[in-house]
GROMACS .gro file of N, CA, C and O in nm:
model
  456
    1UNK      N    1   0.083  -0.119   0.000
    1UNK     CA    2   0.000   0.000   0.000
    1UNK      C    3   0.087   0.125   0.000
    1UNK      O    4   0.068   0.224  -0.071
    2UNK      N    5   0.190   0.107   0.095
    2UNK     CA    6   0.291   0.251   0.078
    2UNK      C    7   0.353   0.295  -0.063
    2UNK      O    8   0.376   0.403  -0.117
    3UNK      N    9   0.373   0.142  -0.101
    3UNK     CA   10   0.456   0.142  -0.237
    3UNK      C   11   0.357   0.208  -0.327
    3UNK      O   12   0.411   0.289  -0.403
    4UNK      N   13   0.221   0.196  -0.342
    4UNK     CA   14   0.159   0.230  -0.440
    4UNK      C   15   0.155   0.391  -0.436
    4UNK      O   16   0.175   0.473  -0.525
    5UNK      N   17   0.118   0.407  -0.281
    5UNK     CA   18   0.135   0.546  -0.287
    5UNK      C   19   0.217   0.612  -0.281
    5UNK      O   20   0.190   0.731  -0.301
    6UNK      N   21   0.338   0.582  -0.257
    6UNK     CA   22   0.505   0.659  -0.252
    6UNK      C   23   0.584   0.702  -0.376
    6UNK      O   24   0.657   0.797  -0.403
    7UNK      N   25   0.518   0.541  -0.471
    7UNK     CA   26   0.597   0.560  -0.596
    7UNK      C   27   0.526   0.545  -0.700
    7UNK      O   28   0.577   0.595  -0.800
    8UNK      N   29   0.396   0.479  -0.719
    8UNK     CA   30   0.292   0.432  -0.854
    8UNK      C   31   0.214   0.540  -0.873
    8UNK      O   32   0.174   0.565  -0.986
    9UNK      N   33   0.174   0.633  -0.750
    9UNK     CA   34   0.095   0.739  -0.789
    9UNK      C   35   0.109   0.883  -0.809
    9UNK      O   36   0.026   0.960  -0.857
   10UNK      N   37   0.253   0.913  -0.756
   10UNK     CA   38   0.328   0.991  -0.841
   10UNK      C   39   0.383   1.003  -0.963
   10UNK      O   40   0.406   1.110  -1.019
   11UNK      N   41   0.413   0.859  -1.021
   11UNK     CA   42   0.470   0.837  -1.116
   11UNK      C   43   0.374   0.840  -1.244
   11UNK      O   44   0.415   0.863  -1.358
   12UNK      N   45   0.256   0.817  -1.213
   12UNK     CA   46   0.118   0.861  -1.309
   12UNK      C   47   0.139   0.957  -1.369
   12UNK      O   48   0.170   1.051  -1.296
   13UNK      N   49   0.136   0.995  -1.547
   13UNK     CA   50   0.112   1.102  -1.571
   13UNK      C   51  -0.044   1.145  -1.544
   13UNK      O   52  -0.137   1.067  -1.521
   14UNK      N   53  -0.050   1.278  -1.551
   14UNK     CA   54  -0.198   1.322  -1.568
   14UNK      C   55  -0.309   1.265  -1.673
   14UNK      O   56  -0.425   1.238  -1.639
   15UNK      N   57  -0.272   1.255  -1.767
   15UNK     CA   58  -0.347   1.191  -1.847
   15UNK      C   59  -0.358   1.066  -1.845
   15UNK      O   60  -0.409   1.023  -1.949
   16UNK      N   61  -0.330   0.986  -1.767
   16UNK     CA   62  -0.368   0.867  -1.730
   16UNK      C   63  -0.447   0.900  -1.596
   16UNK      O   64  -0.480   0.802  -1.529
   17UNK      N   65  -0.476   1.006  -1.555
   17UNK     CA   66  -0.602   0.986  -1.476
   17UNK      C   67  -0.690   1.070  -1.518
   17UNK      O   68  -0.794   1.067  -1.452
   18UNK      N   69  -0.687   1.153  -1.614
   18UNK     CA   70  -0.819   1.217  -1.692
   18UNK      C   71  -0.860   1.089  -1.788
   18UNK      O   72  -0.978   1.061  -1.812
   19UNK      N   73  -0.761   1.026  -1.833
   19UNK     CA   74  -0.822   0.879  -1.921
   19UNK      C   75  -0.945   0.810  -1.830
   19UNK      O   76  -1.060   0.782  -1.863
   20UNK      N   77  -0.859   0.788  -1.677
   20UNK     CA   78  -0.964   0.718  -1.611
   20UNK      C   79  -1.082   0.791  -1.577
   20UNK      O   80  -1.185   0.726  -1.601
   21UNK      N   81  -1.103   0.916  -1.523
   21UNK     CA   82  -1.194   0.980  -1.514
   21UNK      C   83  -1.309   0.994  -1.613
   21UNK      O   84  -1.426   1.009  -1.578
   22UNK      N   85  -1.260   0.986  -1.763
   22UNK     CA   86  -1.367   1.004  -1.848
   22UNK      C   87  -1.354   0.952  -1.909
   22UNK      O   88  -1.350   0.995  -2.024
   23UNK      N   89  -1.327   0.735  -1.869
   23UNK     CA   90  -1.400   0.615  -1.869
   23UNK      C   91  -1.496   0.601  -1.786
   23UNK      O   92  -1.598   0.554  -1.835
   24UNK      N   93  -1.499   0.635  -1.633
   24UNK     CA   94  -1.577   0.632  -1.587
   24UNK      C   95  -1.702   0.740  -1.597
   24UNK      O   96  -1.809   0.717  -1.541
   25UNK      N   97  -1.682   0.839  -1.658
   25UNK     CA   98  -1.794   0.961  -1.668
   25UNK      C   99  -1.856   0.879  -1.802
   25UNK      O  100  -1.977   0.873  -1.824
   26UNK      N  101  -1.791   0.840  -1.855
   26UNK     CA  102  -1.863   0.765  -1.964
   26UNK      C  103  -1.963   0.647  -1.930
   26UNK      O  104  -2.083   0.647  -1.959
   27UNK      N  105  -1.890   0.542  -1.861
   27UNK     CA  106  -1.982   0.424  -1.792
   27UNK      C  107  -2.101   0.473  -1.755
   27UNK      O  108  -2.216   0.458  -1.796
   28UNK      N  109  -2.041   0.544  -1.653
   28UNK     CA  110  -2.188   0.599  -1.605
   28UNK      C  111  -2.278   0.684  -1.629
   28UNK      O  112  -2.369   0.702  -1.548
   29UNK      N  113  -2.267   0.763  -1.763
   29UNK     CA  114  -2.375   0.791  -1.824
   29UNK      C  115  -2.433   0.719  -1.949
   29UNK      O  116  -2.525   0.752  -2.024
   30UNK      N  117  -2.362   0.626  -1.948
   30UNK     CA  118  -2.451   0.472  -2.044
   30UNK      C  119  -2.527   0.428  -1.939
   30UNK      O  120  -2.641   0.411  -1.981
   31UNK      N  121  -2.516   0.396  -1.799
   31UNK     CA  122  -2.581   0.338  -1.695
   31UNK      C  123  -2.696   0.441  -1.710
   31UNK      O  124  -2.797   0.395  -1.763
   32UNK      N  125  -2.699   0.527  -1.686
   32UNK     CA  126  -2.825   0.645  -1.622
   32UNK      C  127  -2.855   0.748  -1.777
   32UNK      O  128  -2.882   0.868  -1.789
   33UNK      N  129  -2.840   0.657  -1.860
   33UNK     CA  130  -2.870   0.716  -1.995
   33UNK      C  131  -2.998   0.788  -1.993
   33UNK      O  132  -3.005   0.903  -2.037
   34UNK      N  133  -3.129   0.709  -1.932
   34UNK     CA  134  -3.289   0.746  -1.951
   34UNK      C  135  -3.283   0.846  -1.879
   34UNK      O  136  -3.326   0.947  -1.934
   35UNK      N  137  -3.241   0.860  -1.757
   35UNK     CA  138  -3.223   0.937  -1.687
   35UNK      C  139  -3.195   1.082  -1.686
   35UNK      O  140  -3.262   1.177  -1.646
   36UNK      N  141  -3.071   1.075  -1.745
   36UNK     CA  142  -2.984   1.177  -1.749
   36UNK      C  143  -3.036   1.248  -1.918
   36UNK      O  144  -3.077   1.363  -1.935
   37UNK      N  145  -3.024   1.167  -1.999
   37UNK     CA  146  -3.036   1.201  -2.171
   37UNK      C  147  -3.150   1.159  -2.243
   37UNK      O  148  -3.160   1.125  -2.361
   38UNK      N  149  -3.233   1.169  -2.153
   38UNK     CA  150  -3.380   1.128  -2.251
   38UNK      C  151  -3.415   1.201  -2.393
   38UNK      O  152  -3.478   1.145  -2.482
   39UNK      N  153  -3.372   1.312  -2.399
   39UNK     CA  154  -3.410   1.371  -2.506
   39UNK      C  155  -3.294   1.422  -2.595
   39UNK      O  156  -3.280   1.519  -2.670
   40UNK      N  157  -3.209   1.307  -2.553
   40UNK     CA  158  -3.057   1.304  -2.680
   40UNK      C  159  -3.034   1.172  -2.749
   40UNK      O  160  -2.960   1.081  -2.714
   41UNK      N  161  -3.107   1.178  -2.846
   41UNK     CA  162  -3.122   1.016  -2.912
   41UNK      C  163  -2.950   0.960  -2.912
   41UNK      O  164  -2.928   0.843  -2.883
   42UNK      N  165  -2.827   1.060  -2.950
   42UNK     CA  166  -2.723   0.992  -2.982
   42UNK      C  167  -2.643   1.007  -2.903
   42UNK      O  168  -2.526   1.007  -2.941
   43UNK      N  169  -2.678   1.027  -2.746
   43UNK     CA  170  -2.565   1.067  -2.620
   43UNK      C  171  -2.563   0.900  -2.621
   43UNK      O  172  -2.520   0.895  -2.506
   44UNK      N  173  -2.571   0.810  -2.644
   44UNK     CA  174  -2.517   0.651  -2.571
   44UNK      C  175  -2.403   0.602  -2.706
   44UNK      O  176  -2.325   0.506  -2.707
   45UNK      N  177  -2.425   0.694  -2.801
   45UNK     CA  178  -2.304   0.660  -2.919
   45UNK      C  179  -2.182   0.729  -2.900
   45UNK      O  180  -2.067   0.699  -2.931
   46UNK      N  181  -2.229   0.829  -2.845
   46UNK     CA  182  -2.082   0.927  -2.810
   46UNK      C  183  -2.022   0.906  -2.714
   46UNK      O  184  -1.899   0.906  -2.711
   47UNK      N  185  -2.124   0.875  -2.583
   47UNK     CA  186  -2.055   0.818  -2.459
   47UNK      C  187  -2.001   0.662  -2.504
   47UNK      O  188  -1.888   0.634  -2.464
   48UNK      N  189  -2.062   0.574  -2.573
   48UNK     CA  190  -1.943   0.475  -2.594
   48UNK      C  191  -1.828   0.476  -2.674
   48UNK      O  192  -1.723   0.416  -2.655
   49UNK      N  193  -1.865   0.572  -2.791
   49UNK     CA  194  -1.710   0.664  -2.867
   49UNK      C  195  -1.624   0.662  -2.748
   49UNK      O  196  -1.515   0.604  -2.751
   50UNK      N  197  -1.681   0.740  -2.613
   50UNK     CA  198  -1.558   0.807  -2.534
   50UNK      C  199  -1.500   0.727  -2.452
   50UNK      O  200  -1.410   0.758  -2.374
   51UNK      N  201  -1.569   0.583  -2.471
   51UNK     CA  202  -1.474   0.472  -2.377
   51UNK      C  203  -1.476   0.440  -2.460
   51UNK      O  204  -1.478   0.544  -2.526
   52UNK      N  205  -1.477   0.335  -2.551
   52UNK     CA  206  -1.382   0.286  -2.657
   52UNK      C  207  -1.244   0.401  -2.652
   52UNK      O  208  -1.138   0.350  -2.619
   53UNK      N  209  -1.243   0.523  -2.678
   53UNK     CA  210  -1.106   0.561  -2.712
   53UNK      C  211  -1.044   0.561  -2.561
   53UNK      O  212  -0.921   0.556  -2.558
   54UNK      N  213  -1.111   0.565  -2.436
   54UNK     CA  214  -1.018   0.564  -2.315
   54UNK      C  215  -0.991   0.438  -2.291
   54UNK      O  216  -0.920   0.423  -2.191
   55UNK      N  217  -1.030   0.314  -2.360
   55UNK     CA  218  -0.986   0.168  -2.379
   55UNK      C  219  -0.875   0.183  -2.399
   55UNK      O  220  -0.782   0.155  -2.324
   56UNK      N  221  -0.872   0.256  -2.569
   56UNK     CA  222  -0.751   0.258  -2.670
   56UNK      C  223  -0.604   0.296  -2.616
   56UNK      O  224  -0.493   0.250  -2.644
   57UNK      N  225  -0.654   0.424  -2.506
   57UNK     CA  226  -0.514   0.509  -2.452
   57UNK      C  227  -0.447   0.430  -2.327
   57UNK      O  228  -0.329   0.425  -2.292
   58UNK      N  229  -0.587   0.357  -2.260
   58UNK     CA  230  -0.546   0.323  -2.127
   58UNK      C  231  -0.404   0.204  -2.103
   58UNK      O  232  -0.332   0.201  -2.003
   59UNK      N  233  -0.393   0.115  -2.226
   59UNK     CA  234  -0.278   0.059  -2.191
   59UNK      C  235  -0.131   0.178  -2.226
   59UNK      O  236  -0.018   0.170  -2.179
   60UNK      N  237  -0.163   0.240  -2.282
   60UNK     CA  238  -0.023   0.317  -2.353
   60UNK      C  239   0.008   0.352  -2.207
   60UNK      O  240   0.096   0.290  -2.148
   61UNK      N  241  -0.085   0.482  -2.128
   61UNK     CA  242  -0.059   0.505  -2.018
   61UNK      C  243  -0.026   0.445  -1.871
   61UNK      O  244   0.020   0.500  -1.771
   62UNK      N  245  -0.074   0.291  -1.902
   62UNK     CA  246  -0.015   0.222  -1.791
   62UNK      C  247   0.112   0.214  -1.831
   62UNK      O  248   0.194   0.258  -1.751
   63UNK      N  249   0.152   0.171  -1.932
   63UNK     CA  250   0.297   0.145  -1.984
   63UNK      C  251   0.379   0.240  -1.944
   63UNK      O  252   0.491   0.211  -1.903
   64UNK      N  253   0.334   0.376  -1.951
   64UNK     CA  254   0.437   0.486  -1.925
   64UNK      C  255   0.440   0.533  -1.806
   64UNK      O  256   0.510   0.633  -1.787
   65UNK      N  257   0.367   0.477  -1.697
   65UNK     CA  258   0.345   0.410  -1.565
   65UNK      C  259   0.430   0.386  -1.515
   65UNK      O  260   0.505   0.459  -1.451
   66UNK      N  261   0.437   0.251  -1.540
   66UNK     CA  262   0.554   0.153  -1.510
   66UNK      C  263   0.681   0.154  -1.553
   66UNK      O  264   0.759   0.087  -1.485
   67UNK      N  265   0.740   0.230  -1.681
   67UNK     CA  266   0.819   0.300  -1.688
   67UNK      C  267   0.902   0.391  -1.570
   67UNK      O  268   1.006   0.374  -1.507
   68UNK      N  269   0.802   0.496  -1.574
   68UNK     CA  270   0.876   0.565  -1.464
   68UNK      C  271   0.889   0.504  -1.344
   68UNK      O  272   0.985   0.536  -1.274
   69UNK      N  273   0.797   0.405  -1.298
   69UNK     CA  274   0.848   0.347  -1.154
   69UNK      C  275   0.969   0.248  -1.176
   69UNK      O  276   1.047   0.209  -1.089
   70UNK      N  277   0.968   0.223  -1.283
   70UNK     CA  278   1.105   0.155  -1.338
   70UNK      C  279   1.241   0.195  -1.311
   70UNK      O  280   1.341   0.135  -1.271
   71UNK      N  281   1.212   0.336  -1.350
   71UNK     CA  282   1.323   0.475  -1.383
   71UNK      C  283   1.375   0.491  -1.217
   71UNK      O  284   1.493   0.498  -1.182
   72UNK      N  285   1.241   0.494  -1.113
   72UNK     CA  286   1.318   0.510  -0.962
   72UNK      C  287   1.314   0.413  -0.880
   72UNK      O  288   1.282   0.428  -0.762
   73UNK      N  289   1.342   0.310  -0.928
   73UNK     CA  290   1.346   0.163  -0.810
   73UNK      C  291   1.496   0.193  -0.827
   73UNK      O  292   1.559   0.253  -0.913
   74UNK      N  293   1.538   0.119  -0.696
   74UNK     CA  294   1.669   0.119  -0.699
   74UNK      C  295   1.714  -0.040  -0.705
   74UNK      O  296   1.829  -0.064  -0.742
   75UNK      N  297   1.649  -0.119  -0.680
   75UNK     CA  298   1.689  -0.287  -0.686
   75UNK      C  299   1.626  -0.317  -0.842
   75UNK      O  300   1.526  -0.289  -0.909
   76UNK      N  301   1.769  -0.402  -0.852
   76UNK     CA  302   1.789  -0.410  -1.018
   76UNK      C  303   1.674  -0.519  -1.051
   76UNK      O  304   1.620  -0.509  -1.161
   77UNK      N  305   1.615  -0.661  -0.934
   77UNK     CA  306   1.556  -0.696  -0.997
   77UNK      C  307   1.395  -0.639  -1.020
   77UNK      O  308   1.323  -0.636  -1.120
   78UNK      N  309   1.377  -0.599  -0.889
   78UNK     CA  310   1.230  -0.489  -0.955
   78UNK      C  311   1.248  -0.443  -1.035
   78UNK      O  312   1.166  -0.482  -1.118
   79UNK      N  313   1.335  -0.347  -1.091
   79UNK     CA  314   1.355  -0.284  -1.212
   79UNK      C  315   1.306  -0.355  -1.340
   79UNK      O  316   1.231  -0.312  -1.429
   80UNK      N  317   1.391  -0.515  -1.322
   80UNK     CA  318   1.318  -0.603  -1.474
   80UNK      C  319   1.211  -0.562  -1.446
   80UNK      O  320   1.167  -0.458  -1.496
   81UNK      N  321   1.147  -0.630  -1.364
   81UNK     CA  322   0.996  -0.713  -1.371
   81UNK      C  323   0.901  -0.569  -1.371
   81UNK      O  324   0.786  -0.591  -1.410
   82UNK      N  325   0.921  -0.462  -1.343
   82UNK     CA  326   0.862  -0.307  -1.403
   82UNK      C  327   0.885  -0.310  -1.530
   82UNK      O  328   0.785  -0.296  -1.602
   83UNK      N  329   1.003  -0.326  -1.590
   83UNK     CA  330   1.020  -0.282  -1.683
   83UNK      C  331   0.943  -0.410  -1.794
   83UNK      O  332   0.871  -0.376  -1.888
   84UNK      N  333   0.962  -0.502  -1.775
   84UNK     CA  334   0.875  -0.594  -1.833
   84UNK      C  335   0.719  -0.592  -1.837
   84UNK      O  336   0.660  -0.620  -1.941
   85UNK      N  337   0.644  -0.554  -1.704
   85UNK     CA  338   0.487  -0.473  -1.679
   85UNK      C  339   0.490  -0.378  -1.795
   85UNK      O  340   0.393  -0.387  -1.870
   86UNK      N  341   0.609  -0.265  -1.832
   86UNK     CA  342   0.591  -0.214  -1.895
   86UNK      C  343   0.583  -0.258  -2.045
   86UNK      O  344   0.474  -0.233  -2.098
   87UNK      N  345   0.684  -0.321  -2.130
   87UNK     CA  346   0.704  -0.359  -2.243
   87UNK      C  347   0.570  -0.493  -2.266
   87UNK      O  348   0.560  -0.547  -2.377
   88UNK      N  349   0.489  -0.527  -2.166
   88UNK     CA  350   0.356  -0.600  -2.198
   88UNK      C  351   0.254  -0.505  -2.232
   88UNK      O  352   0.159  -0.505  -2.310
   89UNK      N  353   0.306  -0.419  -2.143
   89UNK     CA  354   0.111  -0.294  -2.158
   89UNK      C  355   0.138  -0.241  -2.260
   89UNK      O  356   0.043  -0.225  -2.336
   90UNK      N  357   0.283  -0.188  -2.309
   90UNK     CA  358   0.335  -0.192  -2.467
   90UNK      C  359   0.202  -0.262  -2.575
   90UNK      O  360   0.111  -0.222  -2.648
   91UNK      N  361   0.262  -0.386  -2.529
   91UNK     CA  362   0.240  -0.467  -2.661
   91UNK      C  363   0.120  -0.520  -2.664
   91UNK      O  364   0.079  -0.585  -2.761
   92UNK      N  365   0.039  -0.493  -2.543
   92UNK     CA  366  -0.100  -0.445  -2.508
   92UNK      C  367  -0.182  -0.355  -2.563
   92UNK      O  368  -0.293  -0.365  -2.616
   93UNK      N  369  -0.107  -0.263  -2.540
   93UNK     CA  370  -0.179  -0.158  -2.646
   93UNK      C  371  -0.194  -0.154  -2.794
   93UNK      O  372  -0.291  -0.121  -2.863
   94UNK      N  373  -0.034  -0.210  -2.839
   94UNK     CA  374  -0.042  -0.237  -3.008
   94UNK      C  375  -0.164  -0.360  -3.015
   94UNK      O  376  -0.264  -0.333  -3.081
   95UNK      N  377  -0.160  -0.439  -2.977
   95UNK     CA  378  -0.270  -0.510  -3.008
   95UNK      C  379  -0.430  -0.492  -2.975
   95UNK      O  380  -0.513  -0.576  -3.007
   96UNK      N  381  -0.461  -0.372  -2.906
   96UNK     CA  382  -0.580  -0.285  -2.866
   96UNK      C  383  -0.583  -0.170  -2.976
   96UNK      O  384  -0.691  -0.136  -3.025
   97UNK      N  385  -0.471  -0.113  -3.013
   97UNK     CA  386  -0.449  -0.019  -3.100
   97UNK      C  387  -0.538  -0.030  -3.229
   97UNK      O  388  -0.615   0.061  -3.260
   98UNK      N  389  -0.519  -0.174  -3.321
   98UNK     CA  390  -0.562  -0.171  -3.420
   98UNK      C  391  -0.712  -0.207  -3.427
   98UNK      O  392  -0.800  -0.142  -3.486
   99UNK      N  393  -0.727  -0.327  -3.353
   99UNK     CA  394  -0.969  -0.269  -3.381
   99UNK      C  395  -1.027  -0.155  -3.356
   99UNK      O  396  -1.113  -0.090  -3.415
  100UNK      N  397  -0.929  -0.134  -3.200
  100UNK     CA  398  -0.993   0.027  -3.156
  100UNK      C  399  -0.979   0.145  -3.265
  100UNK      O  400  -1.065   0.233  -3.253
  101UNK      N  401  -0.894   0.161  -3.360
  101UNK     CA  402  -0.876   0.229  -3.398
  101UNK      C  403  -0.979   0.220  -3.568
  101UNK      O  404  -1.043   0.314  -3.617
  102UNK      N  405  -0.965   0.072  -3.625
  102UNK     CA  406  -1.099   0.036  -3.707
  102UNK      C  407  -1.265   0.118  -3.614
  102UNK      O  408  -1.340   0.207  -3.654
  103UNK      N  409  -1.264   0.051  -3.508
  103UNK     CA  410  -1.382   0.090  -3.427
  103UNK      C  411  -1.422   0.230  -3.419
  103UNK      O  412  -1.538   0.262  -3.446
  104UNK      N  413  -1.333   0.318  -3.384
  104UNK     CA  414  -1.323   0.450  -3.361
  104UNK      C  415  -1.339   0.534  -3.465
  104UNK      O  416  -1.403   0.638  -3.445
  105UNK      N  417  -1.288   0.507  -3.592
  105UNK     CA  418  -1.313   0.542  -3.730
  105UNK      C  419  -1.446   0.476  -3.789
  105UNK      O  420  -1.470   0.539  -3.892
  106UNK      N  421  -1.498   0.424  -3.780
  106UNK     CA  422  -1.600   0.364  -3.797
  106UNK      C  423  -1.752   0.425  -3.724
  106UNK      O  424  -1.849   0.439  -3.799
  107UNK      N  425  -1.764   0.456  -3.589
  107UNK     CA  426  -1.829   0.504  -3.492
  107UNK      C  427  -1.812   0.692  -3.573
  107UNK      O  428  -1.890   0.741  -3.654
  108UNK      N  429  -1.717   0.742  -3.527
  108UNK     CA  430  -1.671   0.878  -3.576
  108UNK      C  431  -1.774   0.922  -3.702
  108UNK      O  432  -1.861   1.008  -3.686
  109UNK      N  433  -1.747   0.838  -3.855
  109UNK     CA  434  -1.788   0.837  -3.941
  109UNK      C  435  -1.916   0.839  -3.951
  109UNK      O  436  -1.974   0.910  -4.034
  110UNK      N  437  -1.995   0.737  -3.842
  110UNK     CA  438  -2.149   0.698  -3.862
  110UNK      C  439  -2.234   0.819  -3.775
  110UNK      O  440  -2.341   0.876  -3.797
  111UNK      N  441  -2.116   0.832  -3.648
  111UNK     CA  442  -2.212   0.964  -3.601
  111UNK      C  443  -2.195   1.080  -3.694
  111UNK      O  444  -2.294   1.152  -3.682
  112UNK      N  445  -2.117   1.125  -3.774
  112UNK     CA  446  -2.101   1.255  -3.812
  112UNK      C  447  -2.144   1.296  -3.920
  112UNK      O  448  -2.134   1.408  -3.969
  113UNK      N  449  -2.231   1.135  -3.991
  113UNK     CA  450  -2.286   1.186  -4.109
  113UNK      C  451  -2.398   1.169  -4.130
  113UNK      O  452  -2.449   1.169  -4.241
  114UNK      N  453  -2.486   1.143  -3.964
  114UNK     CA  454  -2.586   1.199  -3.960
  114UNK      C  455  -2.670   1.269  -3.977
  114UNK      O  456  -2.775   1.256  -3.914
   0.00000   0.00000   0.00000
């Protein structure tokens, strides 16, 4: 618990917690859609536009995460096994990269030529 907070949550850039923030502002206005957007036929296409793309970013930004906690460990073997967390959420993302990015172009297109 110290560790997370001493060194993982400093080491966050900002935009890996506006990513998370508006995944979750998104969730939850797909949840409380009737609610909240009754009289916006296409707020549940845009709010899932806006998580699909905080899908897309969210591994890049863990990666660059774990990076920097990489950068200030001082024991060489934590260092791998960060740095390896990192070079997965890498290759995490390239492989999230390409549907999301079909998906996203696809969604984009259908809302805008409404």
């Amino acid at each position: 618990m110290y560790f997370a907070l001493d060194t993982v949550v400093p080491a966050a850039p900002p935009a890996l917690w506006w990513t998370i923030g508006l995944g979750l502002f998104s969730g939850l206005n797909l949840l409380a859609l009737r609610e909240i957007w009754p009289h916006t036929p296409h707020a549940d296409d845009w709010f899932l536009l806006l998580g699909i793309c905080c899908f897309v970013l969210l591994p890049w930004l863990v990666a660059r995460t774990a990076g920097r906690v990489a950068a200030m460990l001082q024991g060489c073997a934590w260092r791998i096994v960060w740095r390896l967390a990192s070079w997965g959420a890498y290759a995490t993302g390239a492989v999230a990269l390409i549907p999301g990015a079909v998906v996203i172009s696809i969604m984009l297109t259908t809302l805008l030529l409404r």
